[in-house]
Short mmCIF file of C-alpha atoms and ligand atoms in Angstrom, two decimals:
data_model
loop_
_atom_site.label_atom_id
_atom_site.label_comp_id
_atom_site.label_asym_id
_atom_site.label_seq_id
_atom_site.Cartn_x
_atom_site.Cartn_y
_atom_site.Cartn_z
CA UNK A 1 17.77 22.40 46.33
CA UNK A 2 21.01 20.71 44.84
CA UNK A 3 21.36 21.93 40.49
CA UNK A 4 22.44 19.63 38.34
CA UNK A 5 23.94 19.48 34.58
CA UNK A 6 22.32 16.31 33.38
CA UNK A 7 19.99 17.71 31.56
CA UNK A 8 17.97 21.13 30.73
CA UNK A 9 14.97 18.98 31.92
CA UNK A 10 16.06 19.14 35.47
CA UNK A 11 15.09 22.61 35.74
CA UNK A 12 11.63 23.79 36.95
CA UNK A 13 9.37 26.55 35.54
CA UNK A 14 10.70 29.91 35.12
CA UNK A 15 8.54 32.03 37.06
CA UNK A 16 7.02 34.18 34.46
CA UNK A 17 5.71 30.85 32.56
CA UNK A 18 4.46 30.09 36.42
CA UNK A 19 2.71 33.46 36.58
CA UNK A 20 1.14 33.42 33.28
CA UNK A 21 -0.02 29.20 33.94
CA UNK A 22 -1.48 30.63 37.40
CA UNK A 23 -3.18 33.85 35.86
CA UNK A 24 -5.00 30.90 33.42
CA UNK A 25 -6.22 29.50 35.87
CA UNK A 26 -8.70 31.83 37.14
CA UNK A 27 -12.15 30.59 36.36
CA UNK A 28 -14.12 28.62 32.93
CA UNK A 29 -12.93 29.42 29.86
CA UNK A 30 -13.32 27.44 26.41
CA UNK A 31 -11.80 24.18 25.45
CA UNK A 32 -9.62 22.67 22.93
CA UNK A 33 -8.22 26.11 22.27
CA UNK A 34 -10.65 28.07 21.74
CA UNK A 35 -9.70 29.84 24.48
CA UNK A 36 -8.37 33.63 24.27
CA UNK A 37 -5.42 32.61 26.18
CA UNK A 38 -4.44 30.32 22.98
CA UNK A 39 -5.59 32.93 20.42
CA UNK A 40 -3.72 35.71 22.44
CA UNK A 41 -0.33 33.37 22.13
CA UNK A 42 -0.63 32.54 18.80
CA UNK A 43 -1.16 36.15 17.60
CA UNK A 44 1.82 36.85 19.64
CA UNK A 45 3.89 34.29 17.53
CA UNK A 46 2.92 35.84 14.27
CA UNK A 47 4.48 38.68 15.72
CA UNK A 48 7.37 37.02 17.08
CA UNK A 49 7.95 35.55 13.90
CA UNK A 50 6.83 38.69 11.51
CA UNK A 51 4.73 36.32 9.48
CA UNK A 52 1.19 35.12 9.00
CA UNK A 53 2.29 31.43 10.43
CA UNK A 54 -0.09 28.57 11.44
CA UNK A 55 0.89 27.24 15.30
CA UNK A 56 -0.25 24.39 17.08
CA UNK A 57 0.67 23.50 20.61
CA UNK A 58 1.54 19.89 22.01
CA UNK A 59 2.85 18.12 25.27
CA UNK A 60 6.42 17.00 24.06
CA UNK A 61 9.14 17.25 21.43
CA UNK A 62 8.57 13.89 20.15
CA UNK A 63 5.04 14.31 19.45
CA UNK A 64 6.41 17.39 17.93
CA UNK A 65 8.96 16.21 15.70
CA UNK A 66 7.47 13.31 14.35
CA UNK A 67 3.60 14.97 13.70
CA UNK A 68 5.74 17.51 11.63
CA UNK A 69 7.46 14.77 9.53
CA UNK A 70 4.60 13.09 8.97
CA UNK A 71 3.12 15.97 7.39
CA UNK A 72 5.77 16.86 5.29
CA UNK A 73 5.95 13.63 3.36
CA UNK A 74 4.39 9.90 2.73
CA UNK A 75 5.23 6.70 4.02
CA UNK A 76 7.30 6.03 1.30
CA UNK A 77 9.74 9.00 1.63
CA UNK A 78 12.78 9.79 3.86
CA UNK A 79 13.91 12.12 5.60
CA UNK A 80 17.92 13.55 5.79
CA UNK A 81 18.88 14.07 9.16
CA UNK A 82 22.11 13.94 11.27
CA UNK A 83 22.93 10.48 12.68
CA UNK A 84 22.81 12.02 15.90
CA UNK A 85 19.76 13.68 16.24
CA UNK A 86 17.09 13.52 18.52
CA UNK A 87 14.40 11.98 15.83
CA UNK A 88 16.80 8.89 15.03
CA UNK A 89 18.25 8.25 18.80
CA UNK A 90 15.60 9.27 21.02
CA UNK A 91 12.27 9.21 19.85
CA UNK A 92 11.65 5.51 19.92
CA UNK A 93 10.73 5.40 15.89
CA UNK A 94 8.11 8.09 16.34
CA UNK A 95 8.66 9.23 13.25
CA UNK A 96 8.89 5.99 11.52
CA UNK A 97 5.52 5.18 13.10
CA UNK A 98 3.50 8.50 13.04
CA UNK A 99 4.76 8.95 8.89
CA UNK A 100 3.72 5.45 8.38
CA UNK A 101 6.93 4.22 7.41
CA UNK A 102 8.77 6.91 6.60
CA UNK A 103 13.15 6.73 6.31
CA UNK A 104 15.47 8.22 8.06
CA UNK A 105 18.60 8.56 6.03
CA UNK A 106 21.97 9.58 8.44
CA UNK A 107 25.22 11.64 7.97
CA UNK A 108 27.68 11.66 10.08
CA UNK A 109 29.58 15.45 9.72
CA UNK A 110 31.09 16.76 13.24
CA UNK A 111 30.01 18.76 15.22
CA UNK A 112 26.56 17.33 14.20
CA UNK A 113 25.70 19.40 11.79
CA UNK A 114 24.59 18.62 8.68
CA UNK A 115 26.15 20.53 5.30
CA UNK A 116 24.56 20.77 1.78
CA UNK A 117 27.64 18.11 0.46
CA UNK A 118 25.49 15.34 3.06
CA UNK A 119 22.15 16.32 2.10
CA UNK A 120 23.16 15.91 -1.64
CA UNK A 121 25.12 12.96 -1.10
CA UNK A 122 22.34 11.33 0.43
CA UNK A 123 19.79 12.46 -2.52
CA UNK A 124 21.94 11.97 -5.49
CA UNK A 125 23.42 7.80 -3.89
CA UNK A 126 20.11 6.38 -5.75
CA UNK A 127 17.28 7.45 -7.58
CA UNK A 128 15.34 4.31 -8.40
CA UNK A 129 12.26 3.00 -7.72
CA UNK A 130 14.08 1.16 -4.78
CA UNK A 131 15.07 3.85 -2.76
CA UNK A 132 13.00 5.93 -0.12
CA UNK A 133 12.68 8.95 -2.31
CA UNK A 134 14.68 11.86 -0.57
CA UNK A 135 11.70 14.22 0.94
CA UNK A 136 12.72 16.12 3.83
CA UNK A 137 15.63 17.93 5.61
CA UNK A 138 15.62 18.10 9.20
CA UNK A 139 18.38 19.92 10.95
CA UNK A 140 18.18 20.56 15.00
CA UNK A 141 18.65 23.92 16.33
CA UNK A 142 21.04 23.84 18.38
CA UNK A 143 22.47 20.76 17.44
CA UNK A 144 22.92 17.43 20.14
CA UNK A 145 26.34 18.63 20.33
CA UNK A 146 25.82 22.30 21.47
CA UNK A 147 26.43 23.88 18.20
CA UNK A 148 24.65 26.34 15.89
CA UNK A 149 23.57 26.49 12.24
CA UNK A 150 23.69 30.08 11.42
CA UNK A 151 21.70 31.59 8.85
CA UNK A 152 23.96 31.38 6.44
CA UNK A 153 24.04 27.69 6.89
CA UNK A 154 20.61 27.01 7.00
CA UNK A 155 20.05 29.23 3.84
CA UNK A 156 22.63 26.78 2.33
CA UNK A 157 21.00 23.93 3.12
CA UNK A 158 17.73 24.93 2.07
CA UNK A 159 18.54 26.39 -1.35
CA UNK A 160 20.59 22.52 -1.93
CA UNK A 161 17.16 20.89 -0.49
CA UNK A 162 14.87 23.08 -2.77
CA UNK A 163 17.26 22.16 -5.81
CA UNK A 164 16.08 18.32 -5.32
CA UNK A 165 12.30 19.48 -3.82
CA UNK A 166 12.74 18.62 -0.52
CA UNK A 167 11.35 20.35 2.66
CA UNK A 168 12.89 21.84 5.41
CA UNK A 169 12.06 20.92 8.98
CA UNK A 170 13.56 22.15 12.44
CA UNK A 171 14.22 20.33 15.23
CA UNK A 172 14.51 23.41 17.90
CA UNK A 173 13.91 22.08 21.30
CA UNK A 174 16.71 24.72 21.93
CA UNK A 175 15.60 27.67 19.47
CA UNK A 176 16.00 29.96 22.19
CA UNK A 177 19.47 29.09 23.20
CA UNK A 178 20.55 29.49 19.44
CA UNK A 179 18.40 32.77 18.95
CA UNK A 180 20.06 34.08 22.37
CA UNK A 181 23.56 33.00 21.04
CA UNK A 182 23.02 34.19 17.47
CA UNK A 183 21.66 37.41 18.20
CA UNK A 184 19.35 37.51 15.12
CA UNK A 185 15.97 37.40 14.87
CA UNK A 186 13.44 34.18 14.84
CA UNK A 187 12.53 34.94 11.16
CA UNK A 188 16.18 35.46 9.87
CA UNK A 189 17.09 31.92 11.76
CA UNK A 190 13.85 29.76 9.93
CA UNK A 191 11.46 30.92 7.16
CA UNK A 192 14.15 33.74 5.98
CA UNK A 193 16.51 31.18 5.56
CA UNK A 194 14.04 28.66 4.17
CA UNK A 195 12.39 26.46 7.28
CA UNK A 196 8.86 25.11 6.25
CA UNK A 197 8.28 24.29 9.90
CA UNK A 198 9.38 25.02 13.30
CA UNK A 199 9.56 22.74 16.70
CA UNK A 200 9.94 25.25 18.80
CA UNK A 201 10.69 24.23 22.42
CA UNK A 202 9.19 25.33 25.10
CA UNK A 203 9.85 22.84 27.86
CA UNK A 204 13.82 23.12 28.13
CA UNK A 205 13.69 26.77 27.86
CA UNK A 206 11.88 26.88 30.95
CA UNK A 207 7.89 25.65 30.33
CA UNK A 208 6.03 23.57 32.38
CA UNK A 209 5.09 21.55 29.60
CA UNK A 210 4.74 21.80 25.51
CA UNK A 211 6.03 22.16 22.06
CA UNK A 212 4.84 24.76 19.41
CA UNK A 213 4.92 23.47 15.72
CA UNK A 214 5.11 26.35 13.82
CA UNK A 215 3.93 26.21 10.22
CA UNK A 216 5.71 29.12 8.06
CA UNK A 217 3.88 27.68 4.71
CA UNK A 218 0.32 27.14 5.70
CA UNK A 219 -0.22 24.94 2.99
CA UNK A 220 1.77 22.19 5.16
CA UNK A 221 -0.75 22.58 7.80
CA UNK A 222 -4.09 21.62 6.03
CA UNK A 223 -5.59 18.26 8.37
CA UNK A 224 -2.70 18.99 11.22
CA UNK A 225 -5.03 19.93 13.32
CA UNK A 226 -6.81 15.90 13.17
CA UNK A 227 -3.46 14.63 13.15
CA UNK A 228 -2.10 15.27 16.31
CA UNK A 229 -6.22 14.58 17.61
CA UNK A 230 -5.04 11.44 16.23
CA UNK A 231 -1.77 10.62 17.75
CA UNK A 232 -3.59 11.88 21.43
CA UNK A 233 -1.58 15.56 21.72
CA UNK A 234 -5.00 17.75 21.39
CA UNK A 235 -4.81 18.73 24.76
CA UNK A 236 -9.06 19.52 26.14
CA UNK A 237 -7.41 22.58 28.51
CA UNK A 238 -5.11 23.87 25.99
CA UNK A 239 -5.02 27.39 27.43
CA UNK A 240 -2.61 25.62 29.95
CA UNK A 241 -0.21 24.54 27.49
CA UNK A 242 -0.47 28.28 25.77
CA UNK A 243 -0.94 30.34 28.58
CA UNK A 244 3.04 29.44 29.67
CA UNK A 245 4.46 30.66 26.29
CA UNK A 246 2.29 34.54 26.99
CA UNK A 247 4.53 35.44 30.30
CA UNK A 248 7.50 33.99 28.58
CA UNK A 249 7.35 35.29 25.31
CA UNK A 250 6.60 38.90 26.93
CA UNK A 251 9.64 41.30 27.19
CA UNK A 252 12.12 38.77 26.04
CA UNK A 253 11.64 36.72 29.16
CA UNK A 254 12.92 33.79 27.09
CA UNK A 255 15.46 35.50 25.40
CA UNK A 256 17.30 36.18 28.81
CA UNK A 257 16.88 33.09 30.66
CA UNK A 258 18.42 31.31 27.26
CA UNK A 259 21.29 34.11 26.98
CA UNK A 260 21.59 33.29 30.99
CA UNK A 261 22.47 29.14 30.15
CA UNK A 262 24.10 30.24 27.36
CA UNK A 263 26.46 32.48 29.14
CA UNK A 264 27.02 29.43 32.35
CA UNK A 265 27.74 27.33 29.65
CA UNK A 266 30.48 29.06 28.67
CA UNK A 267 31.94 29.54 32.05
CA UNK A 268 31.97 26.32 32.49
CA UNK A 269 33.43 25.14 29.35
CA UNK A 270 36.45 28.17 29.32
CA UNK A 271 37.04 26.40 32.90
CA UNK A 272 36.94 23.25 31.91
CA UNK A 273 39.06 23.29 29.18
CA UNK A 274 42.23 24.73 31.06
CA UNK A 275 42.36 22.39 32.77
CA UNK A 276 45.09 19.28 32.18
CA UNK A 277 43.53 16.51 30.66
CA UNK A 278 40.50 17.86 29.49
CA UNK A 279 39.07 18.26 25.83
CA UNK A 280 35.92 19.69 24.49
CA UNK A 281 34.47 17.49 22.07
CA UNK A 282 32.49 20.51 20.16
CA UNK A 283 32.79 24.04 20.48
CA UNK A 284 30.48 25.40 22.81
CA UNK A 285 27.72 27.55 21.29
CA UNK A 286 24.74 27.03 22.94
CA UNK A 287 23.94 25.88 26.70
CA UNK A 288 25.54 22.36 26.41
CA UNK A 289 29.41 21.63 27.37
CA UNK A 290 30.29 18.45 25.03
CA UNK A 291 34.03 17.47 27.12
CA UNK A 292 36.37 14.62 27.49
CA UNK A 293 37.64 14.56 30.65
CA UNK A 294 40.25 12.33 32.66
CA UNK A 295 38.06 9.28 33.60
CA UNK A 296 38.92 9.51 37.15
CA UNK A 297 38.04 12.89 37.00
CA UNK A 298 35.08 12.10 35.33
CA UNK A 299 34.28 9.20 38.35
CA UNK A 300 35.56 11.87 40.89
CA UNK A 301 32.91 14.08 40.13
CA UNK A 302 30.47 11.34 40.24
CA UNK A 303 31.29 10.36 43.40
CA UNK A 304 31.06 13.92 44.94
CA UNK A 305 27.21 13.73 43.49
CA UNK A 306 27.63 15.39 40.21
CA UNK A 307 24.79 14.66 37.52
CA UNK A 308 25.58 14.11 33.77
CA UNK A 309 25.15 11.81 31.14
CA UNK A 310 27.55 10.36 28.55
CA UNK A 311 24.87 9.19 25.90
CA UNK A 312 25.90 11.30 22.99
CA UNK A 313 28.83 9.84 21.04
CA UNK A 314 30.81 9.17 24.73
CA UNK A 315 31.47 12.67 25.40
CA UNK A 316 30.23 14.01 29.06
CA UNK A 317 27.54 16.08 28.13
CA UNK A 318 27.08 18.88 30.70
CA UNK A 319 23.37 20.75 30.12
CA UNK A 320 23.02 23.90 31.97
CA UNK A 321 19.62 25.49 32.25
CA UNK A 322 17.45 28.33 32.03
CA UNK A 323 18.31 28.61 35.97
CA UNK A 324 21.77 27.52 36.55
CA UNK A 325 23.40 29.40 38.74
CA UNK A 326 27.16 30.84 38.68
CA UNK A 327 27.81 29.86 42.02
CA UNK A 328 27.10 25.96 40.85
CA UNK A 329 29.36 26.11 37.97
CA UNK A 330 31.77 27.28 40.07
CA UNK A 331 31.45 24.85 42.18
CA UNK A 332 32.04 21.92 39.98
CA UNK A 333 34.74 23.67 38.29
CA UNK A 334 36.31 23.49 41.80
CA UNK A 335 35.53 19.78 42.00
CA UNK A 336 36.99 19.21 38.42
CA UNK A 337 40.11 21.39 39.53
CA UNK A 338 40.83 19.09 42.45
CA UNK A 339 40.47 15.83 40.75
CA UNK A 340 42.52 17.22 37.89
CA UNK A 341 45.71 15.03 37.12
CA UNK A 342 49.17 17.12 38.13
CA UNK A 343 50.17 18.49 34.72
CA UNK A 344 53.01 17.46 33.56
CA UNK A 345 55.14 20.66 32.15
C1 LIG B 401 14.70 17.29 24.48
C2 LIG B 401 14.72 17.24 23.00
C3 LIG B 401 13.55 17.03 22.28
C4 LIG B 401 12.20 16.78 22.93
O1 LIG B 401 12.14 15.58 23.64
P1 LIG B 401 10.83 15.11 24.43
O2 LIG B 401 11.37 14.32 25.55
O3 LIG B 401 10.04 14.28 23.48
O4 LIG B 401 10.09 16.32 24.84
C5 LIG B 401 13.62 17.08 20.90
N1 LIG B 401 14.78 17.31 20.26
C6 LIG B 401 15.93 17.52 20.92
C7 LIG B 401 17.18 17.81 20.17
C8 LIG B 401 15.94 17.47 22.31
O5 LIG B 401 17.08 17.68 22.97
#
């Protein structure tokens, strides 16, 4: 079957996460995770995480995102986020709706990643009782544009949000693509460096299906549980949703398949950027390629059945997933070579 770069949603389930969902599936077993196939993953996450943190498991990053905002403040507070990021472009006011009314306030610093001068900016511009009081920080991890906050960063950012009592939220539908591409460990990348709470994706990374929110101060947690009852993401079979996140999860299964896109991402970008014409938009640090490229290259690889979107700030965004393989990135860089204007020299 044909791969494509449109998006790491293309991909199907890794076969571990396929294993583990079939293994689940043998016989009755208690519902609304109570289930020893939920307690077993969420003891595992403690590990993972080297901390006594509260997890919860849902169908999608939206629900994800915006059930972890709402917790973290009150209808009338906002939230500092990039003006790019999935919770204000993507999520169809989710978080608006699910906080009650909740702000989002943008920045706009490249490669879309926010800095302690935007989140301070965006606190200190008014402090009347006019203003959606300044609550919440929430950075993605990677960012839409394929780069990474290092810990360093995110330490930044959290000591300026602290300053002005603000939480710390993270959008990581691709957590394992930075922790991969980082090479530190899931603790040093969030509540080391000052995350209250953690979407960690599981879908894109190779899941049939679900989010983890991943509470690293408990006391954000209290009534979570009803909430996302509420907003219909309490799934009845929940050992399906956690039984996925056991086989990958065991032996760094998720760790490779991320290091895997992250590495055909780079092949592809290093290709695609010697070629005439061609600019990368962001450096690329994760699994996505963020390029302008020659628009009849661009239509050329269209027409020869090429897959990829341009939604994010114009750039072709090329995703490549947990299972890209070399030979496909190959192949379009082939395409891409062919259709590339003679350089002029
Ligand atoms: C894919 C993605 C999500 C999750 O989206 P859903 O379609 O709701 O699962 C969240 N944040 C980012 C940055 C994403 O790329």
């Amino acid at each position: 079957m044909s791969q494509h770069f449109a998006s790491d949603n293309y991909a199907g389930i890794c076969p571990e996460a396929l294993s583990a969902l079939l293994e689940a599936n043998a016989g009755h077993a208690p519902s609304y995770g109570e289930d020893d196939w939920t307690h077993r993953v969420t003891d595992r996450m403690r590990a993972l995480f080297e901390t006594e943190c509260d997890v919860y498991f849902v169908f999608n990053g939206t629900a994800a995102n915006s059930l972890a905002l709402a917790s973290l403040c009150q209808s009338y507070h906002s939230v500092i986020c990039h003006e790019l990021a999935h919770v204000v472009t993507d999520e169809c006011g989710a978080p608006e709706f699910f906080s009650n009314g909740a702000k989002l306030l943008t920045a706009a610093s490249e490669p879309a990643r926010l800095t302690p001068a935007d989140v301070t900016r965006l606190v200190k511009w008014r402090d009347d009782i006019h203003y959606p009081k300044p609550k919440v920080v929430t950075l993605t991890q990677a960012t839409e544009m394929g780069t990474l906050y290092t810990p360093a960063q995110i330490g930044a950012i959290s000591e300026c949000a602290r300053a002005h009592g603000l939480r710390l939220h993270m959008d990581g539908a691709r957590f394992a693509n930075a922790v991969a591409a980082l090479g530190v460990s899931p603790a040093d990348l969030t509540w080391r460096a000052g995350v209250d709470v953690l979407c960690f994706g599981g879908t894109k990374m190779g899941l049939p299906v679900g989010e983890a929110v991943v509470f690293f101060d408990r006391r954000l947690s209290e009534d979570f549980a009803w909430r996302c009852k509420q907003a219909g993401q309490l799934a009845s079979k929940m050992r399906f949703l956690a039984a996925p996140w056991l086989g990958m999860l065991e032996d760094d299964v998720w760790l490779r398949h991320a290091a895997h896109a992250n590495a055909m991402a780079r092949r592809l970008s290093d290709g695609l950027a010697a070629l005439p014409g061609v600019q990368l938009r962001a450096p690329t640090e994760a699994n996505g390629v963020f390029v302008d490229l020659p628009a009849a290259m661009e239509a050329g690889l269209r027409a020869r059945g090429w897959c990829f979107y341009n939604f994010i700030a114009g750039a072709a965004r090329l995703m490549c997933a947990w299972d890209i393989q070399a030979e496909t990135v190959d192949r379009l860089l082939a395409d891409a070579r062919e259709l590339a204007p003679a350089s002029v020299s």
